[in-house]
Coordinates of C-alpha atoms and ligand atoms in Angstrom, one line a residue:
X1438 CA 1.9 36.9 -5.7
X1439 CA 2.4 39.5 -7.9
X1440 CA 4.1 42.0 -10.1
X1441 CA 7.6 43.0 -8.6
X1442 CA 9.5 44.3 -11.2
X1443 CA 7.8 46.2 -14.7
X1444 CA 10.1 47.5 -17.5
X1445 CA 8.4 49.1 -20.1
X1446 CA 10.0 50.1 -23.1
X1447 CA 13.4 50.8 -21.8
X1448 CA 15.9 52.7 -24.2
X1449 CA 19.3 53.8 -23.6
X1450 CA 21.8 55.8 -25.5
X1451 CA 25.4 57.0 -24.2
X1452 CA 26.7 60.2 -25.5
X1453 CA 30.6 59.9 -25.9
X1454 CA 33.0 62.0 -28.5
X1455 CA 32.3 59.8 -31.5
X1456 CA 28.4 60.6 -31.1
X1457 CA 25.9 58.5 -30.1
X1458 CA 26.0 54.8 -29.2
X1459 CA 22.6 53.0 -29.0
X1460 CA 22.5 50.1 -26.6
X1461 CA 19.1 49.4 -25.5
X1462 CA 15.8 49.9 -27.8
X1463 CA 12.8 49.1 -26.8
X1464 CA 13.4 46.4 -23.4
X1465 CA 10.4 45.1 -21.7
X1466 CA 9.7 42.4 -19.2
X1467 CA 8.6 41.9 -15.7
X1468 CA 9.3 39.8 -12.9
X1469 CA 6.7 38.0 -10.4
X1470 CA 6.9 37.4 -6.9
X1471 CA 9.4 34.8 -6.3
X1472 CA 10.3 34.1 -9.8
X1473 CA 13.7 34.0 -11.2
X1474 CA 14.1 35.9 -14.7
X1475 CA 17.7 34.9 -17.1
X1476 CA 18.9 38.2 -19.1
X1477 CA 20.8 36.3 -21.2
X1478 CA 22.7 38.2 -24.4
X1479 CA 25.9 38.6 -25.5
X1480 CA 29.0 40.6 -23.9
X1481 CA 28.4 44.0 -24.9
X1482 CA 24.3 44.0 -25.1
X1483 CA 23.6 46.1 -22.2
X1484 CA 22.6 43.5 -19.7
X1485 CA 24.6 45.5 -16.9
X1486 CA 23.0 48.6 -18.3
X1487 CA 19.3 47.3 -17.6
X1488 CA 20.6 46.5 -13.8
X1489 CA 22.4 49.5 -13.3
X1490 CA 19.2 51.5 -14.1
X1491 CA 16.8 49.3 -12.4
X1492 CA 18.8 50.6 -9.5
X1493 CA 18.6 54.0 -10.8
X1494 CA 22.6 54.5 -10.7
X1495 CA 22.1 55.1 -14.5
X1496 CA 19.0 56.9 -15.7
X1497 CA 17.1 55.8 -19.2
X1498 CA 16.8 57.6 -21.9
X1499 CA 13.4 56.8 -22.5
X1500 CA 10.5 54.1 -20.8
X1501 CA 9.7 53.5 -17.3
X1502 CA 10.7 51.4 -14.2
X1503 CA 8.4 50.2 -11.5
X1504 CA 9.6 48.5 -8.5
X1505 CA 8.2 47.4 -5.3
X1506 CA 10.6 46.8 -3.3
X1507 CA 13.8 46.9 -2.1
X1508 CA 17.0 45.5 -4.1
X1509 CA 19.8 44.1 -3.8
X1510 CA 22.8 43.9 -6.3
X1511 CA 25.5 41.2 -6.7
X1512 CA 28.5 41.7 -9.3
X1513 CA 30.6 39.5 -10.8
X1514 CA 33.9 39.8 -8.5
X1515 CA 32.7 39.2 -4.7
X1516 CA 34.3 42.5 -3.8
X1517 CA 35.0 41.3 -0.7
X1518 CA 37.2 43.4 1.5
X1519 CA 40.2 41.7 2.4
X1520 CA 41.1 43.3 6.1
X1521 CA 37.6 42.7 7.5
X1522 CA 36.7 39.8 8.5
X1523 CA 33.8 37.5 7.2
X1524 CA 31.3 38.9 9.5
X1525 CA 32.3 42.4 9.3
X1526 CA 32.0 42.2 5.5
X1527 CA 28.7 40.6 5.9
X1528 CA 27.6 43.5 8.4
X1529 CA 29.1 46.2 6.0
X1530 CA 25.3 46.9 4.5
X1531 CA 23.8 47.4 8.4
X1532 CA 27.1 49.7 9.2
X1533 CA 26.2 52.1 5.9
X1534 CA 22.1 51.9 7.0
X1535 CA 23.4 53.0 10.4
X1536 CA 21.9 49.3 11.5
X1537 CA 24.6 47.5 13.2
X1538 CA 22.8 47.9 16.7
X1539 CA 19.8 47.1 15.5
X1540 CA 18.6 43.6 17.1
X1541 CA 16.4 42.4 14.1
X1542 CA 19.2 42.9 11.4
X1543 CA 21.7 40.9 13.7
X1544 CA 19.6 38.1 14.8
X1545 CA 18.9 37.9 10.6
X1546 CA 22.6 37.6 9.9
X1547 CA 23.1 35.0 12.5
X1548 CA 20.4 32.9 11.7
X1549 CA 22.0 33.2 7.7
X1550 CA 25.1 32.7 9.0
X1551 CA 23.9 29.5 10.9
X1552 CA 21.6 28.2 8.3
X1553 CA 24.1 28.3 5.2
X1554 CA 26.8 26.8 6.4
X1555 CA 29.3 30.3 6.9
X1556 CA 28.7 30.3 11.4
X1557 CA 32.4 28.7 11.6
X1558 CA 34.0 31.0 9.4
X1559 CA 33.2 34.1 10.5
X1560 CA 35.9 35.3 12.0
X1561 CA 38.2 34.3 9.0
X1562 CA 39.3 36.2 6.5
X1563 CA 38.6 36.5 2.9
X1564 CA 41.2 35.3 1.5
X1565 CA 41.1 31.7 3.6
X1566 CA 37.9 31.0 1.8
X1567 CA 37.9 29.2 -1.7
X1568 CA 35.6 30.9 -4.8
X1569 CA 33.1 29.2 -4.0
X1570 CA 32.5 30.0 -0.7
X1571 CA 33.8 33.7 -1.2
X1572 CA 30.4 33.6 -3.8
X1573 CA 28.5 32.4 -1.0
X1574 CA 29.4 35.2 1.2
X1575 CA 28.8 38.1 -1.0
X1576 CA 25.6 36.6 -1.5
X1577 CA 24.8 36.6 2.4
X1578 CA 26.0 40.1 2.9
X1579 CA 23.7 41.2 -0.1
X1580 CA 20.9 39.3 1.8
X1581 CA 21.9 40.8 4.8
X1582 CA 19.4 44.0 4.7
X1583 CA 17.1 41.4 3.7
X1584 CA 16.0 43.0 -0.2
X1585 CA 13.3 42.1 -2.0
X1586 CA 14.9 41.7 -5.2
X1587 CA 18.3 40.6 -5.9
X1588 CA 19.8 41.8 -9.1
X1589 CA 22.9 39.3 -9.7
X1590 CA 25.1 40.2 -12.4
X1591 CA 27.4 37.2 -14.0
X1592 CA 27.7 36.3 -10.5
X1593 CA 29.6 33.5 -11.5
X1594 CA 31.6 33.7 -14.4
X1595 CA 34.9 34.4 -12.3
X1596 CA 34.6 30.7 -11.0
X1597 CA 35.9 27.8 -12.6
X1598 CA 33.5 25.3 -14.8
X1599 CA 33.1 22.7 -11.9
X1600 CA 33.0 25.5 -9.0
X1601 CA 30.4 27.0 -11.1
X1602 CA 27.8 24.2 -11.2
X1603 CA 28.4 24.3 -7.1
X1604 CA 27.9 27.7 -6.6
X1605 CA 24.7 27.3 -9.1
X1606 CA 23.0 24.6 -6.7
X1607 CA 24.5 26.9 -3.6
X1608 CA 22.9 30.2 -4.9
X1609 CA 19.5 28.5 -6.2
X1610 CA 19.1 27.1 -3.0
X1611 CA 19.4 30.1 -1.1
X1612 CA 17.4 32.7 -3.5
X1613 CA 14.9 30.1 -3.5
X1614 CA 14.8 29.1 0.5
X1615 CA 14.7 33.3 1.2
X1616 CA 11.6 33.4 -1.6
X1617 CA 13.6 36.5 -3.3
X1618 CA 12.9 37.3 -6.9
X1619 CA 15.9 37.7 -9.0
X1620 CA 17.3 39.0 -12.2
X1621 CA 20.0 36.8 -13.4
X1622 CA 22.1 38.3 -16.0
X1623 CA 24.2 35.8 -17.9
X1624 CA 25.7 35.2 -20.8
X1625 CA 25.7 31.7 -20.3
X1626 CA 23.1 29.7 -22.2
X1627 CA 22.9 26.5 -19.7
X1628 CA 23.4 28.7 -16.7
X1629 CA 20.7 30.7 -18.0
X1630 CA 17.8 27.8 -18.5
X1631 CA 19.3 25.7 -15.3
X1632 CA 18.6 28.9 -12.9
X1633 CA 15.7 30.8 -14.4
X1634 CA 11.8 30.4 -13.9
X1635 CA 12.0 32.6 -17.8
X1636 CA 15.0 33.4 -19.9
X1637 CA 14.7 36.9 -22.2
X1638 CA 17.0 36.4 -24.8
X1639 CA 18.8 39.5 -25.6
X1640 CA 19.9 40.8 -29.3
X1641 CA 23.3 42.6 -29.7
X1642 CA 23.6 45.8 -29.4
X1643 CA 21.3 48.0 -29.8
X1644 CA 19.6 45.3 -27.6
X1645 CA 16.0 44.2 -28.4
X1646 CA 14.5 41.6 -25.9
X1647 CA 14.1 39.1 -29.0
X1648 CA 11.8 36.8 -26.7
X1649 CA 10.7 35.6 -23.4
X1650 CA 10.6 31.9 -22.9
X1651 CA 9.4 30.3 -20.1
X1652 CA 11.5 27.0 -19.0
X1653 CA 9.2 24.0 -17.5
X1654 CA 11.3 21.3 -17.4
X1655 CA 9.1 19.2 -15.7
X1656 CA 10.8 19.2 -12.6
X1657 CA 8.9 19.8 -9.0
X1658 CA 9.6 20.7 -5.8
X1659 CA 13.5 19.4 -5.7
X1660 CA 14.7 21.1 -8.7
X1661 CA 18.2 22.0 -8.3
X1662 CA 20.2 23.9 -11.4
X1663 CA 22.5 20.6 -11.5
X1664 CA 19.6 18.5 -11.6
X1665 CA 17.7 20.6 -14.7
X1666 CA 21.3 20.3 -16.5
X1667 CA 20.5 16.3 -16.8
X1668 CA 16.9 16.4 -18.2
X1669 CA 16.1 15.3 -21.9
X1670 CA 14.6 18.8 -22.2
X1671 CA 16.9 20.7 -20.9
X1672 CA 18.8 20.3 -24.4
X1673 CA 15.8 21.5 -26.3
X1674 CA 15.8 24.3 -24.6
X1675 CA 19.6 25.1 -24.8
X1676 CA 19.3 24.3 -29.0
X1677 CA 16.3 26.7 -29.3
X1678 CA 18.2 29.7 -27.6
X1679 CA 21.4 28.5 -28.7
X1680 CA 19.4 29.3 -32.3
X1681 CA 18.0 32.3 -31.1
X1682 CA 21.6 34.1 -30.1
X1683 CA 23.2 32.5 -33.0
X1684 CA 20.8 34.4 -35.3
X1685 CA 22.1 37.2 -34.2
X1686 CA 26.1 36.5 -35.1
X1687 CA 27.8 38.0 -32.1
Ligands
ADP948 P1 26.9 43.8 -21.0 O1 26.7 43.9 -19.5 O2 25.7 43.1 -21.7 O3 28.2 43.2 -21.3 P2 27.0 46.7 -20.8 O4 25.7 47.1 -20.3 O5 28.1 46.7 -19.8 O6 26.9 45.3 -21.6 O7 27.4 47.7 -22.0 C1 26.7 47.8 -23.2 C2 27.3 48.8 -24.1 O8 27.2 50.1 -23.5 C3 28.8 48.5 -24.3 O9 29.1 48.8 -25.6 C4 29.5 49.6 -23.4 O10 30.7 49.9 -23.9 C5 28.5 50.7 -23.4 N1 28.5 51.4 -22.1 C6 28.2 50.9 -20.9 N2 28.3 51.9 -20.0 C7 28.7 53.0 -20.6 C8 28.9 54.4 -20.2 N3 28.8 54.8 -18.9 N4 29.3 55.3 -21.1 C9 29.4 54.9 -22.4 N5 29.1 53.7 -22.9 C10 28.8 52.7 -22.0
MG949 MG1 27.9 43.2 -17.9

């Protein structure tokens, strides 16, 4: 176990007409091996902008990076493409990597296929699936060239409350079961404590990391996301951070 994601000191500004727009000063945390980290801040912070440079499709303005491995990214909308099938979406990373004949890659998507549940749909479409399960696939076809890290970004703040909770226990399972280290970003306070090993509060903008907690609710091997929902704790937790973003008045 070790260090698999350092951010040191991140700033970013955007230059637009009206001048200069400050949205991250100063960001810093790191991941471990395994572990799952909550951004959680308000709409507007610059939580997408710390993923979208941690994949360098953004460069900082200042501070530094360092990554060992490969990642993965999950949005918000499953981006599914409609005419392909479920398996051809899920194959879509090998076809860019130039993998799809490649015996290794498809021997890992069946056995993902098999294992969570998707084997009998592959041959549907899209839009025969429910939100849930259209979650469920994105996240396989992220998983598919098998990334170290998995950046997911509100993955499920399209979904409805009690879909939600599902796909929470679904995706937890899953990262967990793979042993990927993830950065969650959320704006979700419960979301954020029921799925994170940590949770880095973030201020508005221009976004400071205003602290890193980590969340031990006292739960072992069978922690589930719905199950840390139901803990005494798990409300102390929520009214600290609660607290901690309200301070901020967004
Ligand atoms: P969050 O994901 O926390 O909601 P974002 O990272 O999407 O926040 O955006 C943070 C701020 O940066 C917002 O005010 C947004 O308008 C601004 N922003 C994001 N991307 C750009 C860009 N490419 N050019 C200019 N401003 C941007
Ligand atoms: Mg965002």
């Amino acid at each position: 176990m070790g260090t698999i994601v350092e951010v040191n000191n991140l700033t970013k500004n955007f230059y637009s007409k009206e001048g200069e727009v400050k949205v991250l000063d100063n960001i810093s945390f790191s991941l471990e091996e395994g572990e799952i980290i909550s951004l959680l801040g308000p709409s507007g912070s610059g939580k997408s902008t710390i993923l979208n440079i941690l994949t360098n499709l953004l460069k900082p303005t200042s501070g530094e990076v360092n990554i060992k491995g490969s990642i993965g990214y999950m949005f918000q909308k499953d981006h599914l493409l409609e005419w392909r099938s479920i398996m051809d979406n899920i194959t879509i990373g090998l076809e860019i990597m130039h993998k799809k004949n490649d015996k290794q890659s498809i021997e890992r998507i069946e056995r993902l296929l098999k294992t969570y549940g998707l084997w009998d749909f592959r041959n549907m479409y899209p839009k025969e699936l429910s939100g849930g399960m259209r979650q469920r696939v994105a996240l396989i076809r992220t998983l598919s060239v098998n990334p170290d890290i998995l950046l997911l970004d509100e993955p499920f703040s399209a979904l409805d409350y009690q879909t939600r909770l599902m796909v929470n226990d679904d995706v937890y399972r899953i990262i967990k079961n793979e042993n990927k280290s993830v950065i969650l970003v959320t704006h979700d306070i419960s979301e954020a404590i029921a799925m994170g090993d940590k949770v880095a509060v973030l201020s508005k903008r221009p976004s400071t990391i205003k602290k890193i907690y980590d969340i031990d609710l006292g739960l072992c091997d069978d922690k589930t996301p719905f199950k840390c929902r139901k803990v005494p704790k798990f409300q102390t937790y929520f009214d600290i951070l609660w607290k901690e973003l309200d301070n901020n008045e967004f």
